Amino acid sequence: MTGPALPPVLAADGLVAGHGDRVVVPALDLAIEAGTITALVGPNGSGKSTLLMTLARVLRARGGVVRLDDVPLGELGSTAIARRLGVLPQTPAAPAGARVREVVEQGRFPQRGAWAMLRRRDDGAIDRALALTGLGDLADRRLEALSGGERQRVWIAMTLAQETGVLLLDEPTTALDVRHQLDLMRLVERLRDEQGMTVVMVLHDLNQAARHADRLVAMREGRVRADGPPDAVLTPATLLDVFDLPAVVVDDPVTGRPMYVAR
């Protein structure tokens, strides 16, 4: 006999989101189960990043409600949210001259406060984040001396150092070469499998999303047009409906998951 279903770790009910006077997401319902990887996909301007940033309360919702562990975000302070939810935006920034380890340390602020001394647990979290992202040898380098891909890995390490149960990543593979993209996707899978982490990420590479995510949410014009496991979403009909892209879908010869080939 099974018990009652657990509430989703992150959910939006009737969510309205946008920028300035422009509504980008007119009304949307979404529930994210714990311990899963969800990829938000869709053409440019479809509302993926707006949705992600509103789920993180980086953008304030225009209407509806977002719940984290079944508690409305409006009832939680910024520090309480940051202790439970890590977010990587598209364009993070750091002070001039900052070194890699100093940037990654910022991920510990929600856990200890900006003015508290680093403790052994903080040092351990920072070291783990640097190791997971392959940055251990670059810890003392200045951020501006790194390549674009290396800087992207620094931001990911900072987010991992928060040690939250939920990660929201906005185009995390941007500026990474194909090898580091694969490393990052495999890291996300390990975080799910070994730590039970919940990950929601915006991705542009549909084959990458289908290969590594448990669920695809395909958006167009601020609305969800398809939602489900990769083999239910990555179909010729959805590709044509969401992307205006004629394509065939075949099985990935390595994973058996669906992959598309444009006509």
PDB file of C-alpha atoms in Angstrom:
ATOM      1  CA  MET A   1       0.000   0.000   0.000  1.00  0.00           C
ATOM      2  CA  THR A   2       1.469   3.329  -1.040  1.00  0.00           C
ATOM      3  CA  GLY A   3       1.245   6.493   1.017  1.00  0.00           C
ATOM      4  CA  PRO A   4      -0.076   9.854  -0.118  1.00  0.00           C
ATOM      5  CA  ALA A   5       1.784  11.525  -2.976  1.00  0.00           C
ATOM      6  CA  LEU A   6       4.362  14.046  -1.879  1.00  0.00           C
ATOM      7  CA  PRO A   7       3.860  17.640  -3.032  1.00  0.00           C
ATOM      8  CA  PRO A   8       6.179  18.800  -5.819  1.00  0.00           C
ATOM      9  CA  VAL A   9       9.398  20.405  -4.627  1.00  0.00           C
ATOM     10  CA  LEU A  10       8.740  23.403  -6.894  1.00  0.00           C
ATOM     11  CA  ALA A  11       5.445  24.392  -8.482  1.00  0.00           C
ATOM     12  CA  ALA A  12       3.778  27.243 -10.332  1.00  0.00           C
ATOM     13  CA  ASP A  13       0.004  27.717 -10.266  1.00  0.00           C
ATOM     14  CA  GLY A  14      -1.528  30.174 -12.729  1.00  0.00           C
ATOM     15  CA  LEU A  15       1.841  31.907 -13.053  1.00  0.00           C
ATOM     16  CA  VAL A  16       1.974  35.195 -14.946  1.00  0.00           C
ATOM     17  CA  ALA A  17       5.491  36.495 -15.629  1.00  0.00           C
ATOM     18  CA  GLY A  18       7.228  39.146 -17.705  1.00  0.00           C
ATOM     19  CA  HIS A  19       9.572  42.119 -17.957  1.00  0.00           C
ATOM     20  CA  GLY A  20       8.574  45.757 -17.492  1.00  0.00           C
ATOM     21  CA  ASP A  21       5.163  46.230 -19.090  1.00  0.00           C
ATOM     22  CA  ARG A  22       5.460  43.095 -21.219  1.00  0.00           C
ATOM     23  CA  VAL A  23       3.820  39.837 -20.172  1.00  0.00           C
ATOM     24  CA  VAL A  24       5.891  36.923 -21.487  1.00  0.00           C
ATOM     25  CA  VAL A  25       4.203  34.013 -19.697  1.00  0.00           C
ATOM     26  CA  PRO A  26       0.446  34.696 -19.619  1.00  0.00           C
ATOM     27  CA  ALA A  27      -0.700  31.813 -17.404  1.00  0.00           C
ATOM     28  CA  LEU A  28       1.189  28.632 -16.639  1.00  0.00           C
ATOM     29  CA  ASP A  29       0.956  25.621 -14.346  1.00  0.00           C
ATOM     30  CA  LEU A  30       4.049  23.521 -13.693  1.00  0.00           C
ATOM     31  CA  ALA A  31       5.012  21.000 -11.020  1.00  0.00           C
ATOM     32  CA  ILE A  32       8.586  19.757 -10.558  1.00  0.00           C
ATOM     33  CA  GLU A  33       9.104  16.455  -8.764  1.00  0.00           C
ATOM     34  CA  ALA A  34      12.014  16.034  -6.378  1.00  0.00           C
ATOM     35  CA  GLY A  35      15.088  14.217  -7.636  1.00  0.00           C
ATOM     36  CA  THR A  36      14.449  14.825 -11.332  1.00  0.00           C
ATOM     37  CA  ILE A  37      16.107  16.718 -14.196  1.00  0.00           C
ATOM     38  CA  THR A  38      13.764  18.940 -16.198  1.00  0.00           C
ATOM     39  CA  ALA A  39      14.865  20.759 -19.350  1.00  0.00           C
ATOM     40  CA  LEU A  40      12.959  23.820 -20.558  1.00  0.00           C
ATOM     41  CA  VAL A  41      13.266  24.016 -24.342  1.00  0.00           C
ATOM     42  CA  GLY A  42      11.815  26.243 -27.037  1.00  0.00           C
ATOM     43  CA  PRO A  43      12.723  28.924 -29.566  1.00  0.00           C
ATOM     44  CA  ASN A  44      14.218  32.267 -28.587  1.00  0.00           C
ATOM     45  CA  GLY A  45      11.632  34.465 -26.903  1.00  0.00           C
ATOM     46  CA  SER A  46       9.440  31.555 -25.852  1.00  0.00           C
ATOM     47  CA  GLY A  47       9.619  32.475 -22.156  1.00  0.00           C
ATOM     48  CA  LYS A  48      11.998  29.789 -20.893  1.00  0.00           C
ATOM     49  CA  SER A  49      14.401  32.084 -19.032  1.00  0.00           C
ATOM     50  CA  THR A  50      11.579  34.322 -17.817  1.00  0.00           C
ATOM     51  CA  LEU A  51       9.856  31.285 -16.339  1.00  0.00           C
ATOM     52  CA  LEU A  52      13.069  30.024 -14.724  1.00  0.00           C
ATOM     53  CA  MET A  53      13.929  33.395 -13.157  1.00  0.00           C
ATOM     54  CA  THR A  54      10.383  33.779 -11.847  1.00  0.00           C
ATOM     55  CA  LEU A  55      10.515  30.322 -10.284  1.00  0.00           C
ATOM     56  CA  ALA A  56      13.662  31.556  -8.504  1.00  0.00           C
ATOM     57  CA  ARG A  57      12.019  34.880  -7.536  1.00  0.00           C
ATOM     58  CA  VAL A  58      14.776  36.758  -9.345  1.00  0.00           C
ATOM     59  CA  LEU A  59      11.777  38.152 -11.236  1.00  0.00           C
ATOM     60  CA  ARG A  60       8.602  38.842  -9.304  1.00  0.00           C
ATOM     61  CA  ALA A  61       5.496  37.011 -10.483  1.00  0.00           C
ATOM     62  CA  ARG A  62       2.787  39.213 -11.994  1.00  0.00           C
ATOM     63  CA  GLY A  63       0.108  36.789 -10.956  1.00  0.00           C
ATOM     64  CA  GLY A  64      -0.409  33.292  -9.632  1.00  0.00           C
ATOM     65  CA  VAL A  65       1.866  31.670  -7.104  1.00  0.00           C
ATOM     66  CA  VAL A  66       5.172  29.786  -6.983  1.00  0.00           C
ATOM     67  CA  ARG A  67       5.638  27.241  -4.201  1.00  0.00           C
ATOM     68  CA  LEU A  68       8.918  25.852  -2.874  1.00  0.00           C
ATOM     69  CA  ASP A  69       8.414  22.732  -0.760  1.00  0.00           C
ATOM     70  CA  ASP A  70       4.703  23.613  -0.789  1.00  0.00           C
ATOM     71  CA  VAL A  71       5.333  27.070   0.732  1.00  0.00           C
ATOM     72  CA  PRO A  72       4.551  30.179  -1.372  1.00  0.00           C
ATOM     73  CA  LEU A  73       7.746  32.059  -2.229  1.00  0.00           C
ATOM     74  CA  GLY A  74       6.073  35.247  -1.032  1.00  0.00           C
ATOM     75  CA  GLU A  75       6.124  33.840   2.497  1.00  0.00           C
ATOM     76  CA  LEU A  76       9.869  33.135   2.423  1.00  0.00           C
ATOM     77  CA  GLY A  77      12.724  35.587   2.850  1.00  0.00           C
ATOM     78  CA  SER A  78      15.509  35.815   0.296  1.00  0.00           C
ATOM     79  CA  THR A  79      17.996  34.000   2.545  1.00  0.00           C
ATOM     80  CA  ALA A  80      15.558  31.159   3.231  1.00  0.00           C
ATOM     81  CA  ILE A  81      15.028  30.710  -0.510  1.00  0.00           C
ATOM     82  CA  ALA A  82      18.772  30.801  -1.234  1.00  0.00           C
ATOM     83  CA  ARG A  83      19.392  28.081   1.354  1.00  0.00           C
ATOM     84  CA  ARG A  84      17.021  25.758  -0.494  1.00  0.00           C
ATOM     85  CA  LEU A  85      17.325  26.829  -4.107  1.00  0.00           C
ATOM     86  CA  GLY A  86      20.436  27.693  -6.137  1.00  0.00           C
ATOM     87  CA  VAL A  87      20.168  29.657  -9.365  1.00  0.00           C
ATOM     88  CA  LEU A  88      22.618  30.354 -12.179  1.00  0.00           C
ATOM     89  CA  PRO A  89      21.448  33.251 -14.391  1.00  0.00           C
ATOM     90  CA  GLN A  90      22.681  33.877 -17.932  1.00  0.00           C
ATOM     91  CA  THR A  91      24.901  36.839 -17.050  1.00  0.00           C
ATOM     92  CA  PRO A  92      26.341  36.600 -13.503  1.00  0.00           C
ATOM     93  CA  ALA A  93      28.884  39.207 -12.408  1.00  0.00           C
ATOM     94  CA  ALA A  94      31.792  39.402  -9.969  1.00  0.00           C
ATOM     95  CA  PRO A  95      33.906  42.295  -8.611  1.00  0.00           C
ATOM     96  CA  ALA A  96      36.947  43.246 -10.679  1.00  0.00           C
ATOM     97  CA  GLY A  97      40.058  41.335  -9.654  1.00  0.00           C
ATOM     98  CA  ALA A  98      38.155  38.544  -7.915  1.00  0.00           C
ATOM     99  CA  ARG A  99      39.863  35.177  -7.813  1.00  0.00           C
ATOM    100  CA  VAL A 100      38.133  31.899  -8.590  1.00  0.00           C
ATOM    101  CA  ARG A 101      37.920  30.669  -4.999  1.00  0.00           C
ATOM    102  CA  GLU A 102      36.607  34.060  -3.824  1.00  0.00           C
ATOM    103  CA  VAL A 103      33.793  33.867  -6.367  1.00  0.00           C
ATOM    104  CA  VAL A 104      32.904  30.308  -5.390  1.00  0.00           C
ATOM    105  CA  GLU A 105      32.882  31.388  -1.718  1.00  0.00           C
ATOM    106  CA  GLN A 106      29.927  33.632  -2.507  1.00  0.00           C
ATOM    107  CA  GLY A 107      27.837  30.501  -2.772  1.00  0.00           C
ATOM    108  CA  ARG A 108      28.232  30.031   0.984  1.00  0.00           C
ATOM    109  CA  PHE A 109      26.734  33.418   1.918  1.00  0.00           C
ATOM    110  CA  PRO A 110      23.157  32.082   2.320  1.00  0.00           C
ATOM    111  CA  GLN A 111      24.436  29.377   4.678  1.00  0.00           C
ATOM    112  CA  ARG A 112      26.611  31.572   6.911  1.00  0.00           C
ATOM    113  CA  GLY A 113      25.820  35.241   6.177  1.00  0.00           C
ATOM    114  CA  ALA A 114      27.989  37.657   4.205  1.00  0.00           C
ATOM    115  CA  TRP A 115      30.022  38.778   7.238  1.00  0.00           C
ATOM    116  CA  ALA A 116      30.557  35.453   9.006  1.00  0.00           C
ATOM    117  CA  MET A 117      33.920  33.704   9.007  1.00  0.00           C
ATOM    118  CA  LEU A 118      34.364  30.663   6.795  1.00  0.00           C
ATOM    119  CA  ARG A 119      34.170  27.430   8.750  1.00  0.00           C
ATOM    120  CA  ARG A 120      35.438  23.943   8.015  1.00  0.00           C
ATOM    121  CA  ARG A 121      32.093  22.945   6.485  1.00  0.00           C
ATOM    122  CA  ASP A 122      32.211  25.974   4.182  1.00  0.00           C
ATOM    123  CA  ASP A 123      35.757  25.131   3.088  1.00  0.00           C
ATOM    124  CA  GLY A 124      34.663  21.574   2.368  1.00  0.00           C
ATOM    125  CA  ALA A 125      31.713  22.707   0.269  1.00  0.00           C
ATOM    126  CA  ILE A 126      33.923  25.093  -1.699  1.00  0.00           C
ATOM    127  CA  ASP A 127      36.574  22.430  -2.280  1.00  0.00           C
ATOM    128  CA  ARG A 128      33.947  19.942  -3.473  1.00  0.00           C
ATOM    129  CA  ALA A 129      32.428  22.472  -5.864  1.00  0.00           C
ATOM    130  CA  LEU A 130      35.861  23.294  -7.311  1.00  0.00           C
ATOM    131  CA  ALA A 131      36.692  19.610  -7.710  1.00  0.00           C
ATOM    132  CA  LEU A 132      33.343  18.732  -9.319  1.00  0.00           C
ATOM    133  CA  THR A 133      33.820  21.454 -11.935  1.00  0.00           C
ATOM    134  CA  GLY A 134      37.501  20.700 -12.557  1.00  0.00           C
ATOM    135  CA  LEU A 135      38.699  24.044 -11.197  1.00  0.00           C
ATOM    136  CA  GLY A 136      40.960  22.954  -8.361  1.00  0.00           C
ATOM    137  CA  ASP A 137      44.121  24.012 -10.179  1.00  0.00           C
ATOM    138  CA  LEU A 138      42.610  27.408 -11.068  1.00  0.00           C
ATOM    139  CA  ALA A 139      41.410  28.384  -7.594  1.00  0.00           C
ATOM    140  CA  ASP A 140      43.907  31.250  -7.239  1.00  0.00           C
ATOM    141  CA  ARG A 141      43.517  32.618 -10.770  1.00  0.00           C
ATOM    142  CA  ARG A 142      41.757  35.920 -11.373  1.00  0.00           C
ATOM    143  CA  LEU A 143      38.413  35.549 -13.101  1.00  0.00           C
ATOM    144  CA  GLU A 144      39.303  37.918 -15.954  1.00  0.00           C
ATOM    145  CA  ALA A 145      42.313  35.725 -16.834  1.00  0.00           C
ATOM    146  CA  LEU A 146      40.094  32.730 -17.606  1.00  0.00           C
ATOM    147  CA  SER A 147      38.490  31.683 -20.870  1.00  0.00           C
ATOM    148  CA  GLY A 148      34.754  32.044 -21.309  1.00  0.00           C
ATOM    149  CA  GLY A 149      34.224  28.336 -20.707  1.00  0.00           C
ATOM    150  CA  GLU A 150      36.343  28.395 -17.553  1.00  0.00           C
ATOM    151  CA  ARG A 151      34.387  31.366 -16.215  1.00  0.00           C
ATOM    152  CA  GLN A 152      31.138  29.516 -16.847  1.00  0.00           C
ATOM    153  CA  ARG A 153      32.434  26.612 -14.785  1.00  0.00           C
ATOM    154  CA  VAL A 154      33.282  29.071 -11.960  1.00  0.00           C
ATOM    155  CA  TRP A 155      29.661  30.254 -11.864  1.00  0.00           C
ATOM    156  CA  ILE A 156      28.448  26.677 -11.805  1.00  0.00           C
ATOM    157  CA  ALA A 157      30.849  25.926  -8.934  1.00  0.00           C
ATOM    158  CA  MET A 158      29.510  28.930  -7.011  1.00  0.00           C
ATOM    159  CA  THR A 159      25.977  27.592  -7.398  1.00  0.00           C
ATOM    160  CA  LEU A 160      27.036  24.098  -6.294  1.00  0.00           C
ATOM    161  CA  ALA A 161      28.762  25.544  -3.214  1.00  0.00           C
ATOM    162  CA  GLN A 162      25.347  26.634  -1.912  1.00  0.00           C
ATOM    163  CA  GLU A 163      24.578  22.944  -1.311  1.00  0.00           C
ATOM    164  CA  THR A 164      20.878  23.352  -1.992  1.00  0.00           C
ATOM    165  CA  GLY A 165      18.436  20.626  -2.926  1.00  0.00           C
ATOM    166  CA  VAL A 166      17.203  22.451  -6.019  1.00  0.00           C
ATOM    167  CA  LEU A 167      19.265  23.949  -8.849  1.00  0.00           C
ATOM    168  CA  LEU A 168      17.912  26.282 -11.543  1.00  0.00           C
ATOM    169  CA  LEU A 169      20.368  26.710 -14.414  1.00  0.00           C
ATOM    170  CA  ASP A 170      19.816  29.163 -17.272  1.00  0.00           C
ATOM    171  CA  GLU A 171      21.733  27.949 -20.336  1.00  0.00           C
ATOM    172  CA  PRO A 172      24.523  26.364 -18.262  1.00  0.00           C
ATOM    173  CA  THR A 173      26.397  25.008 -21.294  1.00  0.00           C
ATOM    174  CA  THR A 174      26.878  28.460 -22.839  1.00  0.00           C
ATOM    175  CA  ALA A 175      30.553  29.080 -23.725  1.00  0.00           C
ATOM    176  CA  LEU A 176      31.535  25.494 -22.921  1.00  0.00           C
ATOM    177  CA  ASP A 177      33.208  23.347 -25.569  1.00  0.00           C
ATOM    178  CA  VAL A 178      31.585  20.025 -26.412  1.00  0.00           C
ATOM    179  CA  ARG A 179      33.722  18.057 -23.940  1.00  0.00           C
ATOM    180  CA  HIS A 180      32.907  20.349 -21.029  1.00  0.00           C
ATOM    181  CA  GLN A 181      29.243  20.386 -22.030  1.00  0.00           C
ATOM    182  CA  LEU A 182      29.211  16.610 -21.706  1.00  0.00           C
ATOM    183  CA  ASP A 183      31.094  16.797 -18.398  1.00  0.00           C
ATOM    184  CA  LEU A 184      28.536  19.271 -17.058  1.00  0.00           C
ATOM    185  CA  MET A 185      25.553  17.158 -18.131  1.00  0.00           C
ATOM    186  CA  ARG A 186      27.102  14.094 -16.525  1.00  0.00           C
ATOM    187  CA  LEU A 187      27.709  16.121 -13.366  1.00  0.00           C
ATOM    188  CA  VAL A 188      24.026  17.098 -13.298  1.00  0.00           C
ATOM    189  CA  GLU A 189      23.092  13.421 -13.598  1.00  0.00           C
ATOM    190  CA  ARG A 190      25.433  12.529 -10.723  1.00  0.00           C
ATOM    191  CA  LEU A 191      23.919  15.236  -8.537  1.00  0.00           C
ATOM    192  CA  ARG A 192      20.490  13.725  -9.169  1.00  0.00           C
ATOM    193  CA  ASP A 193      21.566  10.116  -8.709  1.00  0.00           C
ATOM    194  CA  GLU A 194      23.969  10.486  -5.776  1.00  0.00           C
ATOM    195  CA  GLN A 195      22.493  13.449  -3.886  1.00  0.00           C
ATOM    196  CA  GLY A 196      18.838  13.375  -4.923  1.00  0.00           C
ATOM    197  CA  MET A 197      19.121  16.888  -6.308  1.00  0.00           C
ATOM    198  CA  THR A 198      16.350  18.449  -8.367  1.00  0.00           C
ATOM    199  CA  VAL A 199      17.525  20.339 -11.451  1.00  0.00           C
ATOM    200  CA  VAL A 200      15.591  22.605 -13.815  1.00  0.00           C
ATOM    201  CA  MET A 201      17.595  24.037 -16.691  1.00  0.00           C
ATOM    202  CA  VAL A 202      17.093  26.008 -19.878  1.00  0.00           C
ATOM    203  CA  LEU A 203      18.805  24.300 -22.810  1.00  0.00           C
ATOM    204  CA  HIS A 204      18.957  25.150 -26.510  1.00  0.00           C
ATOM    205  CA  ASP A 205      20.451  21.849 -27.669  1.00  0.00           C
ATOM    206  CA  LEU A 206      17.431  19.552 -28.008  1.00  0.00           C
ATOM    207  CA  ASN A 207      19.476  16.390 -28.458  1.00  0.00           C
ATOM    208  CA  GLN A 208      21.479  17.252 -25.347  1.00  0.00           C
ATOM    209  CA  ALA A 209      18.262  17.846 -23.418  1.00  0.00           C
ATOM    210  CA  ALA A 210      16.718  14.581 -24.579  1.00  0.00           C
ATOM    211  CA  ARG A 211      19.857  12.635 -23.719  1.00  0.00           C
ATOM    212  CA  HIS A 212      20.250  13.877 -20.155  1.00  0.00           C
ATOM    213  CA  ALA A 213      16.884  15.110 -18.842  1.00  0.00           C
ATOM    214  CA  ASP A 214      14.079  13.037 -17.351  1.00  0.00           C
ATOM    215  CA  ARG A 215      11.504  15.471 -18.657  1.00  0.00           C
ATOM    216  CA  LEU A 216      11.249  18.046 -21.426  1.00  0.00           C
ATOM    217  CA  VAL A 217       8.949  21.072 -21.212  1.00  0.00           C
ATOM    218  CA  ALA A 218       8.633  22.601 -24.688  1.00  0.00           C
ATOM    219  CA  MET A 219       7.472  26.217 -24.729  1.00  0.00           C
ATOM    220  CA  ARG A 220       6.340  28.643 -27.392  1.00  0.00           C
ATOM    221  CA  GLU A 221       4.964  32.162 -26.857  1.00  0.00           C
ATOM    222  CA  GLY A 222       4.981  31.707 -23.088  1.00  0.00           C
ATOM    223  CA  ARG A 223       2.873  28.560 -23.110  1.00  0.00           C
ATOM    224  CA  VAL A 224       3.699  24.894 -22.652  1.00  0.00           C
ATOM    225  CA  ARG A 225       3.127  23.091 -25.945  1.00  0.00           C
ATOM    226  CA  ALA A 226       4.450  19.673 -24.891  1.00  0.00           C
ATOM    227  CA  ASP A 227       5.502  18.191 -21.560  1.00  0.00           C
ATOM    228  CA  GLY A 228       6.750  14.731 -20.687  1.00  0.00           C
ATOM    229  CA  PRO A 229       9.604  12.271 -21.044  1.00  0.00           C
ATOM    230  CA  PRO A 230      11.942  12.844 -23.994  1.00  0.00           C
ATOM    231  CA  ASP A 231      10.412  10.161 -26.216  1.00  0.00           C
ATOM    232  CA  ALA A 232       6.978  11.767 -25.808  1.00  0.00           C
ATOM    233  CA  VAL A 233       8.150  15.332 -26.498  1.00  0.00           C
ATOM    234  CA  LEU A 234      10.950  15.041 -29.040  1.00  0.00           C
ATOM    235  CA  THR A 235       8.734  14.034 -31.942  1.00  0.00           C
ATOM    236  CA  PRO A 236       8.423  15.309 -35.537  1.00  0.00           C
ATOM    237  CA  ALA A 237       5.039  16.816 -34.692  1.00  0.00           C
ATOM    238  CA  THR A 238       6.368  18.749 -31.683  1.00  0.00           C
ATOM    239  CA  LEU A 239       9.458  19.952 -33.547  1.00  0.00           C
ATOM    240  CA  LEU A 240       7.231  21.330 -36.294  1.00  0.00           C
ATOM    241  CA  ASP A 241       4.729  22.855 -33.848  1.00  0.00           C
ATOM    242  CA  VAL A 242       7.258  24.437 -31.467  1.00  0.00           C
ATOM    243  CA  PHE A 243      10.214  25.230 -33.731  1.00  0.00           C
ATOM    244  CA  ASP A 244       8.689  25.223 -37.244  1.00  0.00           C
ATOM    245  CA  LEU A 245      11.351  22.605 -37.932  1.00  0.00           C
ATOM    246  CA  PRO A 246      10.748  19.652 -40.279  1.00  0.00           C
ATOM    247  CA  ALA A 247      12.791  16.779 -38.864  1.00  0.00           C
ATOM    248  CA  VAL A 248      12.999  13.060 -38.369  1.00  0.00           C
ATOM    249  CA  VAL A 249      13.560  11.470 -34.971  1.00  0.00           C
ATOM    250  CA  VAL A 250      15.775   8.423 -34.531  1.00  0.00           C
ATOM    251  CA  ASP A 251      17.212   6.516 -31.589  1.00  0.00           C
ATOM    252  CA  ASP A 252      20.540   7.723 -30.227  1.00  0.00           C
ATOM    253  CA  PRO A 253      22.907   4.808 -30.968  1.00  0.00           C
ATOM    254  CA  VAL A 254      24.607   5.202 -27.555  1.00  0.00           C
ATOM    255  CA  THR A 255      21.727   5.859 -25.156  1.00  0.00           C
ATOM    256  CA  GLY A 256      18.668   4.684 -27.098  1.00  0.00           C
ATOM    257  CA  ARG A 257      17.022   8.017 -26.358  1.00  0.00           C
ATOM    258  CA  PRO A 258      15.429  10.071 -29.144  1.00  0.00           C
ATOM    259  CA  MET A 259      17.488  12.475 -31.225  1.00  0.00           C
ATOM    260  CA  TYR A 260      16.384  14.630 -34.131  1.00  0.00           C
ATOM    261  CA  VAL A 261      17.884  15.201 -37.546  1.00  0.00           C
ATOM    262  CA  ALA A 262      16.614  18.229 -39.455  1.00  0.00           C
ATOM    263  CA  ARG A 263      15.295  17.606 -42.940  1.00  0.00           C
TER     264      ARG A 263
END
